[in-house]
CSV table of C-alpha atoms and ligand atoms in Angstrom, one decimal:
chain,number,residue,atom,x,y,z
N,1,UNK,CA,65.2,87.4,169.5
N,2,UNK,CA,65.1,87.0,166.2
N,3,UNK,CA,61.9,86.2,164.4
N,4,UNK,CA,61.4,83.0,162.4
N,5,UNK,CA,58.7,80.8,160.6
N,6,UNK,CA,60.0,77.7,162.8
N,7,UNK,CA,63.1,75.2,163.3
N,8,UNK,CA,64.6,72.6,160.7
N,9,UNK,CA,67.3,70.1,161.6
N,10,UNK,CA,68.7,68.7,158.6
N,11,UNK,CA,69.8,65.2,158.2
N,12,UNK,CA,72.4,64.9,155.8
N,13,UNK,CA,73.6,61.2,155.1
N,14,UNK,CA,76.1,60.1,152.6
N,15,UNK,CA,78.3,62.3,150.2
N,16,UNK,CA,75.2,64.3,149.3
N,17,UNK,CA,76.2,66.3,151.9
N,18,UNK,CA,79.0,68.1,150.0
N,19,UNK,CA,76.9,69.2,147.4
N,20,UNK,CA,73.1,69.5,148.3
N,21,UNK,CA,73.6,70.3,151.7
N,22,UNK,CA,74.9,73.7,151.6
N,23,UNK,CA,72.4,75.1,149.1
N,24,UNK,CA,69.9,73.7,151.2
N,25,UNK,CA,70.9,75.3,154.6
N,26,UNK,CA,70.8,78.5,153.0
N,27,UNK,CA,67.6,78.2,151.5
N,28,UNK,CA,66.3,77.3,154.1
N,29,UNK,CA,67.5,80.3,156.4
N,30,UNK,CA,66.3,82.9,153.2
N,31,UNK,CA,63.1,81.4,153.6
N,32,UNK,CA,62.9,82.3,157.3
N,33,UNK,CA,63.9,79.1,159.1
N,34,UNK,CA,66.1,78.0,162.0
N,35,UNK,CA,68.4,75.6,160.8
N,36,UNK,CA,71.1,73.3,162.3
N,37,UNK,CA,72.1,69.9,161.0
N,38,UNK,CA,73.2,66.6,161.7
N,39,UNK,CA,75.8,63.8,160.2
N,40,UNK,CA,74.9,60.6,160.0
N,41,UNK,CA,78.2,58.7,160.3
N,42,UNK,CA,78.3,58.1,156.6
N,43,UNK,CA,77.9,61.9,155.8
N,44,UNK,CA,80.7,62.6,158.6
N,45,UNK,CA,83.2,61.1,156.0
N,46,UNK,CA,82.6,64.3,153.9
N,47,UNK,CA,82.7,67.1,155.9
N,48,UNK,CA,83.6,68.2,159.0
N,49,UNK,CA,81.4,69.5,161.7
N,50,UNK,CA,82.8,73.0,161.2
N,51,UNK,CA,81.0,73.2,157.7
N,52,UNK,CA,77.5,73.3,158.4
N,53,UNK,CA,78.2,75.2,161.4
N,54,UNK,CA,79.8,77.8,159.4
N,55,UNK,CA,76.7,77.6,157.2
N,56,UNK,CA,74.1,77.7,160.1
N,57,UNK,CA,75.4,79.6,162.9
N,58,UNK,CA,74.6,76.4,165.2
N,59,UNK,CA,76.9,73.3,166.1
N,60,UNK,CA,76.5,70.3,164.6
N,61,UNK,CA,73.5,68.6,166.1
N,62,UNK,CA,73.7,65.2,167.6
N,63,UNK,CA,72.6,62.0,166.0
N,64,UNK,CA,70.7,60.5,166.6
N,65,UNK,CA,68.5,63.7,167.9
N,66,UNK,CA,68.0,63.9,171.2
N,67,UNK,CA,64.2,63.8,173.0
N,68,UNK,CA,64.9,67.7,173.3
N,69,UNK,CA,65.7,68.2,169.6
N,70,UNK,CA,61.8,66.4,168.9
N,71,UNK,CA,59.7,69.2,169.4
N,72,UNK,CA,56.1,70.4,167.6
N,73,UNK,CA,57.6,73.7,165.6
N,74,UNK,CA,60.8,71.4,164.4
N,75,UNK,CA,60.6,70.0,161.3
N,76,UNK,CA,63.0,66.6,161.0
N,77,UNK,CA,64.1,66.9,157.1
N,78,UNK,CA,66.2,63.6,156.1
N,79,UNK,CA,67.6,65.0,152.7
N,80,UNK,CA,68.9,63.2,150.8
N,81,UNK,CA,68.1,59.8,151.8
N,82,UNK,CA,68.9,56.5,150.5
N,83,UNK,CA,66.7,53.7,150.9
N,84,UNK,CA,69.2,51.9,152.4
N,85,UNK,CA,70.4,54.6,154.5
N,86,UNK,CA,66.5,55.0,155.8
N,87,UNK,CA,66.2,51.0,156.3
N,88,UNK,CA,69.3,51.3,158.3
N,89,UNK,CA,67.6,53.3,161.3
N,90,UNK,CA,66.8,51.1,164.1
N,91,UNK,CA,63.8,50.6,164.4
N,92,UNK,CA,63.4,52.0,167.8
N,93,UNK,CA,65.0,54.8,166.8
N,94,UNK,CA,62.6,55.4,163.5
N,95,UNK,CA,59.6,54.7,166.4
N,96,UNK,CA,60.8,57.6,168.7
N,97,UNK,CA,61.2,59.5,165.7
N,98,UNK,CA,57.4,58.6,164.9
N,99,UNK,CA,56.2,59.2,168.3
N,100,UNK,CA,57.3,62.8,168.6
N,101,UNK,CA,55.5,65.7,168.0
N,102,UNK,CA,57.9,66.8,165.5
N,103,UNK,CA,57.7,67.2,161.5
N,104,UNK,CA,58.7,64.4,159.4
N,105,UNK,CA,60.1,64.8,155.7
N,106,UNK,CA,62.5,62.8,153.8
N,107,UNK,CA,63.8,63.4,150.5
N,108,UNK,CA,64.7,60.1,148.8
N,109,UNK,CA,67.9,59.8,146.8
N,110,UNK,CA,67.3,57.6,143.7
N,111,UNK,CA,70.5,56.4,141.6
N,112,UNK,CA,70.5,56.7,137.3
N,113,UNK,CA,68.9,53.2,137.1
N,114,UNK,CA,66.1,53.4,139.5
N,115,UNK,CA,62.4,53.8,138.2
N,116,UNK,CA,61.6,56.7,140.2
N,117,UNK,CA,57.5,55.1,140.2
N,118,UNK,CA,58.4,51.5,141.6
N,119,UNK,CA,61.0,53.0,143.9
N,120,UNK,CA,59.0,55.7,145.6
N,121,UNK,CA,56.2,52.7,145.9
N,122,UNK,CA,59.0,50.7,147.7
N,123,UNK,CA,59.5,54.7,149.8
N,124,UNK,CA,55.6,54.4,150.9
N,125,UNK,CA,55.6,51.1,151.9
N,126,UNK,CA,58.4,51.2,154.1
N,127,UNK,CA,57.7,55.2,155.6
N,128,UNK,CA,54.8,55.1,158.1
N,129,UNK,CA,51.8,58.1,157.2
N,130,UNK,CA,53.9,60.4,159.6
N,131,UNK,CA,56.9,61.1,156.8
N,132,UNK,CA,56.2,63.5,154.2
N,133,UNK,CA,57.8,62.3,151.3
N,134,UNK,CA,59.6,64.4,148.7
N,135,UNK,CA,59.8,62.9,145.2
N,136,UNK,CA,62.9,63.7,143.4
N,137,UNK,CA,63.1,66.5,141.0
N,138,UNK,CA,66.7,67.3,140.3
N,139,UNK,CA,69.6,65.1,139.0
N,140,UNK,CA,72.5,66.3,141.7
N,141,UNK,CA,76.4,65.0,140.4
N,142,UNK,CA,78.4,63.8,142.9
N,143,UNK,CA,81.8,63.8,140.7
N,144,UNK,CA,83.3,60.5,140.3
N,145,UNK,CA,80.4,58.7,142.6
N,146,UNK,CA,77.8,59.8,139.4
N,147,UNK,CA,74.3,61.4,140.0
N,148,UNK,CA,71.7,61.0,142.2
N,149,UNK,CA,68.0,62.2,141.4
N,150,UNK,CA,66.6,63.8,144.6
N,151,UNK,CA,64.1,67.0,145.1
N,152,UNK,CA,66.1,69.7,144.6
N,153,UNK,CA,67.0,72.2,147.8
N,154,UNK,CA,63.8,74.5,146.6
N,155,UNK,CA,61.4,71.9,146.7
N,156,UNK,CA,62.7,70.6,150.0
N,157,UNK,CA,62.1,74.3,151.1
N,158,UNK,CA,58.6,73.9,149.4
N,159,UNK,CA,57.6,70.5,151.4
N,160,UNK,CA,59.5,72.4,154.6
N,161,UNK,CA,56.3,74.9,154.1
N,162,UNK,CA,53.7,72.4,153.1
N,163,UNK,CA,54.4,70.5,156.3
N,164,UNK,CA,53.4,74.0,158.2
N,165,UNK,CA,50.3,74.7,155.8
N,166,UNK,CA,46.9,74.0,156.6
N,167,UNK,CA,45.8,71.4,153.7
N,168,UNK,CA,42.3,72.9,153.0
N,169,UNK,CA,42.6,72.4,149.5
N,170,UNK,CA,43.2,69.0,149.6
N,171,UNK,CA,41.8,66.7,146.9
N,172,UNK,CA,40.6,70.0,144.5
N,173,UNK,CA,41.3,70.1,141.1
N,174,UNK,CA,42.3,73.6,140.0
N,175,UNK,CA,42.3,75.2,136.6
N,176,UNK,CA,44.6,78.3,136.4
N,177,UNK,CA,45.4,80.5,133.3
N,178,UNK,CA,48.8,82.5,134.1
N,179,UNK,CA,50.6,85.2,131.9
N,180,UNK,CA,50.3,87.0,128.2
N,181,UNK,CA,48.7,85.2,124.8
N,182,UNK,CA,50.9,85.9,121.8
N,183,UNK,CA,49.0,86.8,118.5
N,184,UNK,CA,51.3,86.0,116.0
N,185,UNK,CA,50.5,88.4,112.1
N,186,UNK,CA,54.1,86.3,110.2
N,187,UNK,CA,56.6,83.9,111.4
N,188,UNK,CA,58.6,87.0,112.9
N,189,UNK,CA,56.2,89.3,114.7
N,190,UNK,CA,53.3,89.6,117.1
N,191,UNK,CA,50.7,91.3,119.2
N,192,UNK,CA,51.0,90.6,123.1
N,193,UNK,CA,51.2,93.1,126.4
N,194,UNK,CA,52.6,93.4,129.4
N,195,UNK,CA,51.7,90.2,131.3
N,196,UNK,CA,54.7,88.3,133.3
N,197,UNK,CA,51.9,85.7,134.4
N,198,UNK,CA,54.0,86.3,138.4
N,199,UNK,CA,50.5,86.5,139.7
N,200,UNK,CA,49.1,83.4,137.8
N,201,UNK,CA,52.5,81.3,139.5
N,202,UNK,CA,51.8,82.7,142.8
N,203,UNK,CA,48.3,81.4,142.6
N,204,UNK,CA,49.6,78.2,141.7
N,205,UNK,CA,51.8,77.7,144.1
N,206,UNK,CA,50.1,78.8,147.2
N,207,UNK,CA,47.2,76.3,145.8
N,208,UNK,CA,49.3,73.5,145.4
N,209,UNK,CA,50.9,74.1,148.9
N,210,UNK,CA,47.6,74.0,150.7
N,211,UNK,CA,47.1,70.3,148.9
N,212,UNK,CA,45.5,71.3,145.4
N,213,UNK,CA,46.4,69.5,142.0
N,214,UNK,CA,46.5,72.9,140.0
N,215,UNK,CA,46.4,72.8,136.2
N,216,UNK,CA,48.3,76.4,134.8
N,217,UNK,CA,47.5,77.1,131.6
N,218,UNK,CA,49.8,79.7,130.5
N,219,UNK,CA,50.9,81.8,127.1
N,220,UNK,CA,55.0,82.8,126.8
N,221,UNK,CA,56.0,83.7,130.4
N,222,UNK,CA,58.9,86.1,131.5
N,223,UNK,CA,58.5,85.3,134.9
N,224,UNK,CA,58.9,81.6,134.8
N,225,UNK,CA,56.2,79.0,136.9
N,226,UNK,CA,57.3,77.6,140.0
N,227,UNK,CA,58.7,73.7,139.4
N,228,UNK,CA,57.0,72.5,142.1
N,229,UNK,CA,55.2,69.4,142.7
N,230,UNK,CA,51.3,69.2,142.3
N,231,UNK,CA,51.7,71.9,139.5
N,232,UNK,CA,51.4,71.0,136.2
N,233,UNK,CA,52.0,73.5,132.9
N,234,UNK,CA,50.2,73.3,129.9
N,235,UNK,CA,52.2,76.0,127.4
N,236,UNK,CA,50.3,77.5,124.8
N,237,UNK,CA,50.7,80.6,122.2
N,238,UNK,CA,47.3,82.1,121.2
N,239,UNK,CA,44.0,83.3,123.0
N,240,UNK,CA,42.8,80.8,120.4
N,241,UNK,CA,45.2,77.6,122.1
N,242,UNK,CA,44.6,78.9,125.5
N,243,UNK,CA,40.6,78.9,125.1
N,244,UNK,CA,40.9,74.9,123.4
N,245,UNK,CA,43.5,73.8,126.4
N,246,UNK,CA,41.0,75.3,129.1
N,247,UNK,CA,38.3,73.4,127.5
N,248,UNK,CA,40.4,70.5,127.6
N,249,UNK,CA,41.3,70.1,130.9
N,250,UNK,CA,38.2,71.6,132.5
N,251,UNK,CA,36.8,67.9,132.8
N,252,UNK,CA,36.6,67.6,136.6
N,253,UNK,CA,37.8,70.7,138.1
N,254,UNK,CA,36.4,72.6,141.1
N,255,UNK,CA,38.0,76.3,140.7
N,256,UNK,CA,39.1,77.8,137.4
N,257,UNK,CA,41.0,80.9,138.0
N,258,UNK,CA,41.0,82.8,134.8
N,259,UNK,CA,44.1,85.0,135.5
N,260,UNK,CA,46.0,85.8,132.2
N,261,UNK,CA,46.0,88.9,130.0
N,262,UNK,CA,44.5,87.3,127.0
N,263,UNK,CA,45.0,89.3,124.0
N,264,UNK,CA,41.4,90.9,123.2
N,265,UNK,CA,42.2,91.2,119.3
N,266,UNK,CA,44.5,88.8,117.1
N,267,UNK,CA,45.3,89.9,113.7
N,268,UNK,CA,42.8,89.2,111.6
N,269,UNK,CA,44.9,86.3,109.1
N,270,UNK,CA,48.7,85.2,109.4
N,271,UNK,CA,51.3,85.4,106.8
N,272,UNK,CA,53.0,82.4,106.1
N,273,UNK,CA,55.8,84.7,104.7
N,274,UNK,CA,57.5,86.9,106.5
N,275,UNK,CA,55.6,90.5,105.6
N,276,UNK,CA,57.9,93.3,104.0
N,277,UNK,CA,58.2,96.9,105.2
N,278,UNK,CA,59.9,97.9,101.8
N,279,UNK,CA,58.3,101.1,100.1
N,280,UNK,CA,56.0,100.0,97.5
N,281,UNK,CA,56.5,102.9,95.2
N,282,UNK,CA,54.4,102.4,92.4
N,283,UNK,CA,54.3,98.8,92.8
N,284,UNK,CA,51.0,97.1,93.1
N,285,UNK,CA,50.3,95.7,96.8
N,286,UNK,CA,50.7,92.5,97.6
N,287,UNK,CA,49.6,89.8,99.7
N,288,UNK,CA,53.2,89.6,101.2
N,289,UNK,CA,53.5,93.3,102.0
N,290,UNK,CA,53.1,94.7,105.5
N,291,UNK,CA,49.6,96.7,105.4
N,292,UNK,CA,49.4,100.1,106.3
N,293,UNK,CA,46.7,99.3,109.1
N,294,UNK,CA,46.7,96.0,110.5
N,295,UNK,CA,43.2,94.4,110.0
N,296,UNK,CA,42.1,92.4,113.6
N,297,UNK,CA,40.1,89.7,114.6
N,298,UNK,CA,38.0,89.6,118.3
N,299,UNK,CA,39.7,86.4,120.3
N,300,UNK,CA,37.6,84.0,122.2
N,301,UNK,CA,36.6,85.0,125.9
N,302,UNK,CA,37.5,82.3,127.7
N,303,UNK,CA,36.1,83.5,130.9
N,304,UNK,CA,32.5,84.9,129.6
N,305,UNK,CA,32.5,80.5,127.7
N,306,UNK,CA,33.5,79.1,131.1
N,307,UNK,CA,30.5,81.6,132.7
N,308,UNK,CA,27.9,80.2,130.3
N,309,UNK,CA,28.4,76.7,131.1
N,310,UNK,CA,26.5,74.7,132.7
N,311,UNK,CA,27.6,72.5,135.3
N,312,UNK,CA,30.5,74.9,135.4
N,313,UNK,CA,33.3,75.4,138.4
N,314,UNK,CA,33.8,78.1,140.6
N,315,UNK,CA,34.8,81.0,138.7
N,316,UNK,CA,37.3,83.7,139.2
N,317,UNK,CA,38.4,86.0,136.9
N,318,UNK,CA,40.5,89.3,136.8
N,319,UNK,CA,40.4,92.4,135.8
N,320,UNK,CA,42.9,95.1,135.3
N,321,UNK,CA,41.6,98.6,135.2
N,322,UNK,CA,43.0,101.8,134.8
N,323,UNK,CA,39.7,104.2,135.7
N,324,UNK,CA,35.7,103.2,137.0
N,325,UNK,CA,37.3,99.7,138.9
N,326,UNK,CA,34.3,99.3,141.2
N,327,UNK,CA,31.7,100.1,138.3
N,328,UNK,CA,34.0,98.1,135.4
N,329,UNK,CA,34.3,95.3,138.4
N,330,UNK,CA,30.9,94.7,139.2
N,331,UNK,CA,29.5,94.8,135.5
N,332,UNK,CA,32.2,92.3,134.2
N,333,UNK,CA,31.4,90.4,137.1
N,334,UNK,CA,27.8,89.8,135.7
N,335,UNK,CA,28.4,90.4,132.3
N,336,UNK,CA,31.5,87.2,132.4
N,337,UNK,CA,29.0,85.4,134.9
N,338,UNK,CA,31.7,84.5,137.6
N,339,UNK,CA,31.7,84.0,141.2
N,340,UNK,CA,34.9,86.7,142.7
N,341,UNK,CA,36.4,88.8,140.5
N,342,UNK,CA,39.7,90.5,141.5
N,343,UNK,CA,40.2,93.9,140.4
N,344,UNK,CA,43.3,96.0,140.6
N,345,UNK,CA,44.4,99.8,139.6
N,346,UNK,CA,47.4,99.3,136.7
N,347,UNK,CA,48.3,102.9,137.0
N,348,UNK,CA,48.8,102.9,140.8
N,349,UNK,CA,52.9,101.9,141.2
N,350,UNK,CA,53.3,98.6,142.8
N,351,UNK,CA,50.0,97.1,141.8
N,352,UNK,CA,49.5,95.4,138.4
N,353,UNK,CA,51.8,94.1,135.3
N,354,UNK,CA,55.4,93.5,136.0
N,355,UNK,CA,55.6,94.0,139.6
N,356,UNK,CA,55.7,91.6,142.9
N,357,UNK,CA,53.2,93.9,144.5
N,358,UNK,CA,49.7,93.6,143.6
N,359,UNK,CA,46.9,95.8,145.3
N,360,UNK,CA,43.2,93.8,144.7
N,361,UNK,CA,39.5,94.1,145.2
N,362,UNK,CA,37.4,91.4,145.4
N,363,UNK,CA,33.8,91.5,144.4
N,364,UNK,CA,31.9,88.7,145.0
N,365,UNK,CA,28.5,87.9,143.5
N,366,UNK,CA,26.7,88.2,146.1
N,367,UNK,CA,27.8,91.9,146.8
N,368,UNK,CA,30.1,92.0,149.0
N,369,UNK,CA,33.7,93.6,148.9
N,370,UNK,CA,37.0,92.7,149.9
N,371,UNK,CA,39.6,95.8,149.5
N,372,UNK,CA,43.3,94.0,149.9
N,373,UNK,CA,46.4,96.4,151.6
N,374,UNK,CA,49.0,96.6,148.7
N,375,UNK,CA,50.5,93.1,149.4
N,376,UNK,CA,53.3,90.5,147.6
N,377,UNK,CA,51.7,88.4,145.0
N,378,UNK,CA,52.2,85.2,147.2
N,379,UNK,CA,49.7,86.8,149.8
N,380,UNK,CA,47.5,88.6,147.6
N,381,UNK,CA,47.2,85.0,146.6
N,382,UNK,CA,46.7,83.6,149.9
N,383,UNK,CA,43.6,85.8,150.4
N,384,UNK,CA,42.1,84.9,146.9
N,385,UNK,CA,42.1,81.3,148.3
N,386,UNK,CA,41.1,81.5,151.4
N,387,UNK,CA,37.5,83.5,150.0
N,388,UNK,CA,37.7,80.8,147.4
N,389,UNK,CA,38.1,77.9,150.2
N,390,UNK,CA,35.7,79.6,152.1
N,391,UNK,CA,32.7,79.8,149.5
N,392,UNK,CA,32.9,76.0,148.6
N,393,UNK,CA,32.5,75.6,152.5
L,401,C5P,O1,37.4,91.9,129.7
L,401,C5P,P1,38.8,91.8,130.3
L,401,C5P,O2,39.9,91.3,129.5
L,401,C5P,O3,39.1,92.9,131.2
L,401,C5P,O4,38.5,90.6,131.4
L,401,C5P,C1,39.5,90.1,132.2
L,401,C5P,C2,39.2,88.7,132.6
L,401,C5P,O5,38.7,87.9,131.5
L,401,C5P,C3,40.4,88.0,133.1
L,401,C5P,O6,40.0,87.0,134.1
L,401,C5P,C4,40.9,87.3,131.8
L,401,C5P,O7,41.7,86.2,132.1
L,401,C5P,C5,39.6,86.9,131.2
L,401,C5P,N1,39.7,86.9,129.7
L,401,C5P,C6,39.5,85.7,129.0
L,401,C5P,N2,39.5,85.6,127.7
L,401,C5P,C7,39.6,86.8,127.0
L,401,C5P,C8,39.8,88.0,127.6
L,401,C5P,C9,39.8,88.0,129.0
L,401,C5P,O8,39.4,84.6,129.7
L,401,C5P,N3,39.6,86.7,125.6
């Protein structure tokens, strides 16, 4: 039998079903579900029940579902919904849905002139506390019919897991800082390393999935945050703009997780002008020449100011070594006053910049050790969490 993370029936209404659909059903299976799907008559003038059959390996299910469809490991994902479409279940047939064990998620469709605030109130009003509701992120065309905004087939995978997770970080405010800083010396050129930020976006997400509102502070990423919802990014260039945004959006946070690869030195003043490399010769230096040694400044350490605070949040910061890890560990642990810090080897392949591996070690103040397996960045982040979730009890 074939292993998966648990069933999804997906119902697909209207003509969404030609477009949103399919990417859906596969994203859905990548992701390590079980997925069949079901018409509602108004979808069944679009497609044929062959299509999503082809797509999912099952036959079209039946709608309404039967009892036998409603069970606690199936998730019920109407997407995309109108309102009118979702006001047009009878009522006893929304109730049974209500009554059963299963999951319940819709994704509302909104048309071009709808205020997506006033008509996701009119969504909560009329969807009982059992439906999971998945705002709209995406505008999807439809060809001649226009666009509809609706969460795109990613984020309905996203609220697909959130339904499965645990929400122990619900109603925490967290502060993460994700990916390089860039130091800029003239309009054309810079000091930065190796940093994707991959392991600052995992953080992020796996927070937000377990109910955080997480706060990612990040410099220029190659590895792009996840567009989920409950994440929000604050972009920013310099060690300098990252240690003023951290300040300004400390205010109220529980957990700041101090995870970028802030540029230690920044060149010591910036050239308005572009600086030139041509040979001097006997011609005097200038202010506009490239120097032969570049004169540096120390940057601000965000995580040794967030240490010294007091009230301050629970603090947990990085560090990437490449010899001494428990030693360097344990005395920037002290020295940057946090509570975990998370150590890894960069020279051991698979563990560090640039990767989706990461192999950590977490110290925690009050001594003890917790020596990770090489794992993927989502579960090295997983286990960060939980140690945090666990020490604010
Ligand atoms: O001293 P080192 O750079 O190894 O410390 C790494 C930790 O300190 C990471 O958590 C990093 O995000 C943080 N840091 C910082 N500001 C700096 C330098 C590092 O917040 N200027």
């Amino acid at each position: 039998m074939k292993f998966t993370l648990g069933s999804v029936t997906v119902i697909a209404d209207g003509p969404g079903v030609m477009v949103h659909t399919p990417p859906l059903l596969l994203q859905l299976q990548q992701a390590g579900y079980d997925v069949d799907v079901a018409a509602t008559p108004s979808a069944a003038l679009f497609t044929t029940p062959y299509a999503p059959a082809l797509l999912t390996g099952h036959p079209a299910a039946r709608w309404p579902l039967p009892d036998t469809a409603l069970t606690p490991n199936r998730a019920i994902l109407l997407a995309p919904s109108s309102l009118n479409a979702f006001k047009a279940l009878p009522a006893n047939e929304r109730q049974r849905l209500e009554n059963s064990p299963a999951g319940l998620i819709v994704a509302p469709a909104l048309l071009p002139d709808d205020t997506p605030s006033d008509a996701l109130d009119e969504w909560r009003h009329l969807a009982s506390p059992r439906w999971l509701i998945a705002p709209p992120t995406a505008h999807t065309p439809l060809g001649a019919l226009g666009d509809i905004l609706v969460a795109s087939p990613e984020t309905c995978v996203e609220w697909v897991r959130r339904w499965q997770t645990p929400q122990d970080l619900a109603g925490r405010r967290i502060l993460i800082t994700a990916g390089p800083t860039a130091e800029d010396i003239d309009p054309v050129r810079y000091l930065t390393n190796r940093s994707t930020g991959r392991m600052g976006g995992s953080l992020a997400r796996i927070a937000a999935r377990r109910g955080a509102a997480v706060t990612v502070v990040h410099g220029p990423l190659s590895c792009p945050l996840p567009d989920l919802p409950g994440i929000t990014p604050v972009p920013v260039r310099s060690a300098q703009q990252m240690f003023d945004a951290v300040d300004a959006h400390l205010n109220h946070c529980d957990v700041a997780i101090l995870c970028a690869a802030v540029a230690d030195y920044a060149p010591a003043t910036y050239s308005e002008l572009k600086l030139k490399k041509s040979d001097r010769g006997d011609r005097p230096h200038t202010l506009w020449d490239m120097p032969d040694a570049l004169p540096l400044r120390r940057t601000p350490d965000i995580l040794a100011h967030l240490g010294s605070l007091s009230p301050r949040p629970f603090l947990v910061g990085f560090a990437a070594e490449s010899d001494h890890i428990e030693e360097n560990a344990r005395l920037k642990l002290m020295r940057k006053g946090c509570d975990l810090l998370c150590a890894n080897d960069i020279t051991e392949p698979g563990s560090g910049f640039a990767v989706h591996t990461n192999r950590v070690t977490v110290f925690t103040r009050s001594g003890d050790i917790h020596r990770l397996p090489q794992l993927d960045k989502d579960d090295v982040a997983r286990k960060i969490l939980d140690l945090v979730v666990q020490a604010l009890g």
